[in-house]
Coordinates of C-alpha atoms (C1' of nucleotides) in Angstrom, one line a residue:
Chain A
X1 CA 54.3 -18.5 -88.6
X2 CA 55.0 -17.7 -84.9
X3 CA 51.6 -16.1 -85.1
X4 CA 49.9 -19.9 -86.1
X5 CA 51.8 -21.3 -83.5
X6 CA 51.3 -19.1 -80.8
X7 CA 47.5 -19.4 -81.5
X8 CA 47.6 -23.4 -81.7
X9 CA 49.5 -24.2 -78.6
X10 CA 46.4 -22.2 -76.6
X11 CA 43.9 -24.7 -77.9
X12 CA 43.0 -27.1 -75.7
X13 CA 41.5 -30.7 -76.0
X14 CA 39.2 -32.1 -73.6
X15 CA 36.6 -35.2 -73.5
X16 CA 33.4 -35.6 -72.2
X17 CA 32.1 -36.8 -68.5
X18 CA 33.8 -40.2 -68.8
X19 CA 37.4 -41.5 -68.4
X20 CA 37.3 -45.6 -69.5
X21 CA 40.8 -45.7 -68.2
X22 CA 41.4 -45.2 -64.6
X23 CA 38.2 -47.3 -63.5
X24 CA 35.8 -44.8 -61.7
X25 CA 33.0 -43.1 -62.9
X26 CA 31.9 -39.5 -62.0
X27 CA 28.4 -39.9 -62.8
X28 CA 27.0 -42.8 -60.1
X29 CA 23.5 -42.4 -60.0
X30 CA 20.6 -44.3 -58.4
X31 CA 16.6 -44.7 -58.8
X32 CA 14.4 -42.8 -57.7
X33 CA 12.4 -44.9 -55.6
X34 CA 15.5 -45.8 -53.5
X35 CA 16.4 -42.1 -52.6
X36 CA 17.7 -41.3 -49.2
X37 CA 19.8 -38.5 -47.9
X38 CA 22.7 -40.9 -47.1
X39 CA 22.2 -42.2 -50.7
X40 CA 22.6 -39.3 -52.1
X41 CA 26.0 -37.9 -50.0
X42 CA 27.4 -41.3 -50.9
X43 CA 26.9 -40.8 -54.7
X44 CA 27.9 -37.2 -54.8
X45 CA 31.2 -38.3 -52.5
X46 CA 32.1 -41.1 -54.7
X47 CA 31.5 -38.9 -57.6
X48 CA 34.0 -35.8 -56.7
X49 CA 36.3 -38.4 -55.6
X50 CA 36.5 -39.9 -58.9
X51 CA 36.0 -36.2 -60.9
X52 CA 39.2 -35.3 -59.0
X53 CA 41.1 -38.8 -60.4
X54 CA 40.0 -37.9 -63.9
X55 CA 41.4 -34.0 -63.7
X56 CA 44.4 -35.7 -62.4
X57 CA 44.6 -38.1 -65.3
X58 CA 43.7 -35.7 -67.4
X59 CA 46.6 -33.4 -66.1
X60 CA 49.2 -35.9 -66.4
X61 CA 48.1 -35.7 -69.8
X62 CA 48.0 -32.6 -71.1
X63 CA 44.3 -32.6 -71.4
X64 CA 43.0 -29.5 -70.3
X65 CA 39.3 -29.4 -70.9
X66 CA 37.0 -31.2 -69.4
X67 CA 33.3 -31.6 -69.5
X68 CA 31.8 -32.6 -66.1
X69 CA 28.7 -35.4 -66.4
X70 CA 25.2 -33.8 -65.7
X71 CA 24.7 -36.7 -63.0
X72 CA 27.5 -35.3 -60.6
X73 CA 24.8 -34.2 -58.1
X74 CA 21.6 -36.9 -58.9
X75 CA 18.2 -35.4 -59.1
X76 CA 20.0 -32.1 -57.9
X77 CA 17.0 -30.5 -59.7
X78 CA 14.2 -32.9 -58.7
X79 CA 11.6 -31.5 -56.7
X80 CA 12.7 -35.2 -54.3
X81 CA 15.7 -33.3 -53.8
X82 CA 15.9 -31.2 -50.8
X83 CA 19.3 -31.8 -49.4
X84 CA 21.8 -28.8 -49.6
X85 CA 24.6 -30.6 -51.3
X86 CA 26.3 -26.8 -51.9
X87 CA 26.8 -26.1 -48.4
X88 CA 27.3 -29.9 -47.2
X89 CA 30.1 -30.0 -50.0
X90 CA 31.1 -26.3 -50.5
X91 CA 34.6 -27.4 -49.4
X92 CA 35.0 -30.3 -51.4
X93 CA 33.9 -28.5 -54.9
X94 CA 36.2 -25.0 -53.9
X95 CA 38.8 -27.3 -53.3
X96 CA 38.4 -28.9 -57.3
X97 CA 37.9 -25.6 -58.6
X98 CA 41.1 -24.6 -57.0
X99 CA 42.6 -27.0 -58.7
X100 CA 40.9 -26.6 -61.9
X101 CA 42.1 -22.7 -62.1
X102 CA 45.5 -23.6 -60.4
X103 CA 46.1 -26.4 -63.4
X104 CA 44.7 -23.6 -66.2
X105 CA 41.8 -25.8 -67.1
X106 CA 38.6 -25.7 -68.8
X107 CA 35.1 -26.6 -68.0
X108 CA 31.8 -27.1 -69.2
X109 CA 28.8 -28.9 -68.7
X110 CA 26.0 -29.9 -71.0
X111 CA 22.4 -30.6 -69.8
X112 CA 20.2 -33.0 -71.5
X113 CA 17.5 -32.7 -74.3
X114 CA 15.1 -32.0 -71.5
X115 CA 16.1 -28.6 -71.2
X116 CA 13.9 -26.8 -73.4
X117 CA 13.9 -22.9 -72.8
X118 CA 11.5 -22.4 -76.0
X119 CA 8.8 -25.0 -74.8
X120 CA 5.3 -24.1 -75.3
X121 CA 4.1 -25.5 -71.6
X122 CA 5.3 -23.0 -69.2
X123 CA 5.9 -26.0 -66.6
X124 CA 8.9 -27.4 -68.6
X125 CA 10.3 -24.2 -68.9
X126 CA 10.4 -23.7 -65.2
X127 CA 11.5 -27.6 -64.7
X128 CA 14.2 -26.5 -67.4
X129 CA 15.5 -23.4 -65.6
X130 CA 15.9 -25.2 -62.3
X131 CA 17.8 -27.6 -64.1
X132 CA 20.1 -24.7 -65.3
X133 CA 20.3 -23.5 -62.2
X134 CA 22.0 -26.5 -60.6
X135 CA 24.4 -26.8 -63.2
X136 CA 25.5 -22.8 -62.8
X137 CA 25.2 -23.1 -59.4
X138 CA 27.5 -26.2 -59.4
X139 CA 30.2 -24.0 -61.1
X140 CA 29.7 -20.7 -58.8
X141 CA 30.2 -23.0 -56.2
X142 CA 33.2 -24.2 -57.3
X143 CA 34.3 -20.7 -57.9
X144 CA 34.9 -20.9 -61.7
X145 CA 35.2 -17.6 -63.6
X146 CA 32.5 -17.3 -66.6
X147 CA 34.7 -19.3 -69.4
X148 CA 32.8 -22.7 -67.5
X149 CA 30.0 -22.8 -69.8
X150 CA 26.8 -24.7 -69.3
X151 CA 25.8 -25.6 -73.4
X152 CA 22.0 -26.5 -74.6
X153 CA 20.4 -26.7 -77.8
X154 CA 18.1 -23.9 -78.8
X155 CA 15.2 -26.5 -77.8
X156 CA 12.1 -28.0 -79.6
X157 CA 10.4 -26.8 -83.2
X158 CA 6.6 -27.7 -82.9
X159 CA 6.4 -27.6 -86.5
X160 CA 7.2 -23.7 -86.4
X161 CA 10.7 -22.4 -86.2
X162 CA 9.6 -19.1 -86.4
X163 CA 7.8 -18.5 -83.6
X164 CA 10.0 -21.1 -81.5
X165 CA 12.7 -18.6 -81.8
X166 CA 11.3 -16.1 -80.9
X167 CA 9.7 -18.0 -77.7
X168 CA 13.3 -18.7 -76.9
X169 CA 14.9 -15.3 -76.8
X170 CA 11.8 -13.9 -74.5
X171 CA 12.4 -16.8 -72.6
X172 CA 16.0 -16.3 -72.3
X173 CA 15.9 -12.5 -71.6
X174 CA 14.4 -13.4 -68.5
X175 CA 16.7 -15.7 -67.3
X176 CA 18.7 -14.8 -64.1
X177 CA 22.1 -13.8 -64.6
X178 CA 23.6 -16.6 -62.5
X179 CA 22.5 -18.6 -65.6
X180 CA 22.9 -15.7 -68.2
X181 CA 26.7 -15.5 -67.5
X182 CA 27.6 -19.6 -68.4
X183 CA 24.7 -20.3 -70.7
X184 CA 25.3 -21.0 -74.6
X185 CA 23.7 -22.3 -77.5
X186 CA 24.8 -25.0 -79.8
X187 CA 23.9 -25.8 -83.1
X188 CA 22.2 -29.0 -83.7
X189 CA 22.4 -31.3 -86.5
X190 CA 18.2 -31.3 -87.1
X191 CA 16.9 -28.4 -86.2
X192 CA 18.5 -25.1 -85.6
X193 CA 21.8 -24.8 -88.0
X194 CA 24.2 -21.8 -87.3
X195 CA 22.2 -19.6 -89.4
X196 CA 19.5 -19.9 -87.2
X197 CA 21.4 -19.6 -84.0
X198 CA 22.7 -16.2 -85.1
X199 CA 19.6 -15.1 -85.4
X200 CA 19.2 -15.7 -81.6
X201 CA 22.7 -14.3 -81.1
X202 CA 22.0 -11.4 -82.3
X203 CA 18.8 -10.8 -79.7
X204 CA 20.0 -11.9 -76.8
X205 CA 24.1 -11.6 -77.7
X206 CA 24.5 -15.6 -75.8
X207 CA 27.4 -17.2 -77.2
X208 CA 27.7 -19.5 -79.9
X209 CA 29.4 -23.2 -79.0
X210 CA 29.9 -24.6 -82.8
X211 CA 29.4 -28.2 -83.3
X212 CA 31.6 -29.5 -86.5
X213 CA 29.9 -32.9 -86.8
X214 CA 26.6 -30.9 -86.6
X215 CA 27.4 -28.3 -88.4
X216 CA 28.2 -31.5 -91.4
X217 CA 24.5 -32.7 -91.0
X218 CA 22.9 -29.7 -91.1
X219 CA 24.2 -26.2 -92.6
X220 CA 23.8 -23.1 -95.1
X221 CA 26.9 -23.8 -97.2
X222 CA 29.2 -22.1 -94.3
X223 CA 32.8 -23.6 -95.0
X224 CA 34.1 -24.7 -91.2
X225 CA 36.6 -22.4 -91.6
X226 CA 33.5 -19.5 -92.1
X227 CA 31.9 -21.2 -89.2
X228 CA 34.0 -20.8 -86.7
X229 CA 34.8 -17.4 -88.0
X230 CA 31.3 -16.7 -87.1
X231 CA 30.8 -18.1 -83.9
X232 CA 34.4 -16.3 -82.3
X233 CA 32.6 -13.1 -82.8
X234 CA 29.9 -14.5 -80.1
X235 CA 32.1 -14.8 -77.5
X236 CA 33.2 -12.1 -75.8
X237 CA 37.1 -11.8 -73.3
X238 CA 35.1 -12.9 -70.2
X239 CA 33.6 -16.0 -72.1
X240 CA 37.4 -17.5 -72.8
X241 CA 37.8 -18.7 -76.1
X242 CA 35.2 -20.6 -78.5
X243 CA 34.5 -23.9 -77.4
X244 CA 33.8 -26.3 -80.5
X245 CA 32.2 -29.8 -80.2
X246 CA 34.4 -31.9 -82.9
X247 CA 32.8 -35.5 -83.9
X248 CA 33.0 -37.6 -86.5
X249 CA 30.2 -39.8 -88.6
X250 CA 30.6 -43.2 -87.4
X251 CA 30.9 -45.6 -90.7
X252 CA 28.5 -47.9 -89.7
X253 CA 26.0 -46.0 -87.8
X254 CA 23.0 -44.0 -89.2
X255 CA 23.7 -40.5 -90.4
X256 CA 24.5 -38.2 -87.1
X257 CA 26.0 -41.4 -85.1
X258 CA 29.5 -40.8 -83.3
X259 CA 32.1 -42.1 -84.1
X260 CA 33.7 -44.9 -82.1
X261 CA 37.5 -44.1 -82.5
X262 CA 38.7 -40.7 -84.0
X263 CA 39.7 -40.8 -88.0
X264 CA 43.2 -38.8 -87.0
X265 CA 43.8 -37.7 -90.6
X266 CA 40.3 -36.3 -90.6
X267 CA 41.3 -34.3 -87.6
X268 CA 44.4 -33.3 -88.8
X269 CA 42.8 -31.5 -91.5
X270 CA 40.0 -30.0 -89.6
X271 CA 43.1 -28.4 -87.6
X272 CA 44.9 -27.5 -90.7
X273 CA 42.2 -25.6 -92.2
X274 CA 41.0 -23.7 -88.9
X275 CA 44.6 -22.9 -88.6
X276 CA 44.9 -19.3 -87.1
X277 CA 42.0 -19.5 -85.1
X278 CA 41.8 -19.4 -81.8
X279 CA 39.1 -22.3 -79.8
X280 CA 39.3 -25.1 -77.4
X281 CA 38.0 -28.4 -78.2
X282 CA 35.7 -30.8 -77.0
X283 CA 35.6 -34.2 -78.6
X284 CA 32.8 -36.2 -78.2
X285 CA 34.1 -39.5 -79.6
X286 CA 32.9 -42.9 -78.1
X287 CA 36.5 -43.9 -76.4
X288 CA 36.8 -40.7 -74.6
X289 CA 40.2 -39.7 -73.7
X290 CA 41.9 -42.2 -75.7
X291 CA 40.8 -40.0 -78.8
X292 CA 41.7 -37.1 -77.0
X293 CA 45.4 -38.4 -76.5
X294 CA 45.7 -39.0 -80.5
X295 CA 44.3 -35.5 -81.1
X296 CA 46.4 -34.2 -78.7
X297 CA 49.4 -35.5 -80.4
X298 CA 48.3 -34.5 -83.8
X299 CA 48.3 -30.9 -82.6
X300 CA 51.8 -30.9 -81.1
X301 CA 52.8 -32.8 -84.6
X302 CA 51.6 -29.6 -86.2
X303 CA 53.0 -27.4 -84.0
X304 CA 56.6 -29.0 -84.6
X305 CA 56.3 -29.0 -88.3
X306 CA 54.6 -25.4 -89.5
Chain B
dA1 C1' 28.5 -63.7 -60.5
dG2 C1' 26.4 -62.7 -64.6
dT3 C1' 22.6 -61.1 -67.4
dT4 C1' 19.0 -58.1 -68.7
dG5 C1' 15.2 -54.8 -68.3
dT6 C1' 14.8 -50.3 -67.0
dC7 C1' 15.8 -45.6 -65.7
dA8 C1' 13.1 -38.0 -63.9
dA9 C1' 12.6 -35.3 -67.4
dG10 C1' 10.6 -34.1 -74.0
dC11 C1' 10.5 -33.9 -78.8
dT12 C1' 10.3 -36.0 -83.3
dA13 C1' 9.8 -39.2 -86.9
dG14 C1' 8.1 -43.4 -88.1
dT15 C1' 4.7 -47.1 -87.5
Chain C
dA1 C1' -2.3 -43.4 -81.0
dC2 C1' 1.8 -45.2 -79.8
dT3 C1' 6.8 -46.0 -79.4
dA4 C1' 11.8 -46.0 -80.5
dG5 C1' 15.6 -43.1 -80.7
dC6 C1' 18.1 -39.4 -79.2
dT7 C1' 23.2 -40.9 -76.6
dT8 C1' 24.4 -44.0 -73.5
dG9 C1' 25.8 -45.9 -69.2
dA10 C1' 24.9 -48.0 -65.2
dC11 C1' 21.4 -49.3 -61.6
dA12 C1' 18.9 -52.9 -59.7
dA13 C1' 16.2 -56.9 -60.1
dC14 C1' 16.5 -61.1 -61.6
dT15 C1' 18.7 -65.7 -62.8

DNA sequence: AGTTGTCAAGCTAGT
DNA sequence: ACTAGCTTGACAACT
């Protein structure tokens, strides 16, 4: 029993990119056509103001993980972009990541579906690594240790998963190990199941990030429990622990919709029967941290009674 | 001030 | 051949 509990209380709960509560967003963009330098050091200031308000918040809290927004630094990997936002705010982003490490927290980042390491046209690929680069250097910049992670899917299909795995582990063994060292996979809830992303894992030995509500739509008869048994063997000490994306099918919605408000009983559950193991979570649920208070309360709840 | 069309990027399924 | 949806917010142009 101390064992469980031990284990539980390292878990940590995070949210993704946006905080609906304290009134800021982290993610400020602009178009295109109305780039400028200035632009651009406005956006990125008014967006590390308001990521250091949300790690505060999320402090206060209890919430320790966190998954920054993708449009931190706008167009960062846009061949428009040629300002040197690292050095211009080097200061500014050691200064969070102190606080990050200071506070025990966790990060991670997750670039869009236009990341696609297994394309067939080389020009995406290399659109697709850039855009990797920014997020990893983003984090080195920061001076995060190697449990940040920077998450994608294992890309697109073509009509031949086959051969579109094997295009992504040649692709991905020639990745530079700035990007080697964050980068992980993460099952989808279409395409590439678990099963199939073990099959890369064991190539290329890149993590595993386990998506519950994908894993739901899309699997080979793995229990969670079996799941996430799986992917902890992915991760090695200097990854941190499993991260695991936890949604929920919203009722309304067509099959692979989130959810709008998390179903705590469900959750309650999910941590019952995962009991024992050790992962953070990361829950992508459409009110954001308000979800992520009620899942951090059902937690403790368990905690207090095992 | 409020409303609404549109936004860097790609793939897929459905028309 | 073409487009909506992914998942969704928020910019920016228009009333």
């Amino acid at each position: 029993m101390f064992i469980y509990k031990k284990l539980i209380d390292n878990m940590k709960i995070g949210y993704p990119c946006i905080n609906k509560s304290i009134g800021c967003t982290s993610n400020s963009t602009f178009r295109l056509k109305s780039y400028s330098e200035s632009l651009m050091i406005e956006k990125i200031q008014n967006n590390l103001n308001c990521l250091k308000k949300i790690l505060e918040f999320n402090l206060s809290n209890g919430i320790l993980f966190f998954r920054i927004s993708s449009d931190i630094i706008p167009f960062a990997s846009h061949p428009i972009c040629t300002f040197d936002w690292k050095n211009y705010f080097s200061n500014e982003l050691k200064q969070i990541g102190e606080f990050i490490k200071q506070n025990n927290m966790r990060i991670s980042m997750h670039p869009d579906q236009f990341v696609i390491l297994n394309a067939k046209n080389q020009e995406i690929i290399d659109k697709s690594i850039k855009e990797l680069m920014y997020h990893c250097e983003l984090l080195d910049t920061m001076e995060l240790d190697e449990t940040a992670k920077v998450q994608i899917h294992v890309g697109a299909e073509y009509g031949d998963k086959k051969n579109s795995i094997i295009r992504f582990i040649q692709n991905y063994q020639m990745l530079p190990p700035i990007i080697k060292k964050r980068l992980v996979i993460e099952n989808d809830d279409i395409k590439y199941s678990l099963k199939d992303c073990i099959k890369i894992n064991l190539e290329t030995g890149v993590p595993i990030l386990f998506d519950v509500f994908h894993h739901n739509c899309l699997n080979n008869n793995e229990t969670i429990k079996e799941a996430i048994e799986l992917c902890i063997k992915t991760w090695v000490k200097k990854d941190g622990l499993l991260m695991v994306d936890y949604s929920q099918q919203s009722p309304d919605g067509k099959k692979g919709k989130h959810i709008e408000s998390i179903n705590q009983l469900d959750f309650e559950k999910f941590l019952i029967e995962t009991r024992g193991l050790d992962f953070d979570i990361m829950l992508e649920i459409k009110d954001k941290e308000k979800s992520a208070l009620q899942a951090l309360k059902i937690k403790n709840k368990i905690n207090l009674y095992q």
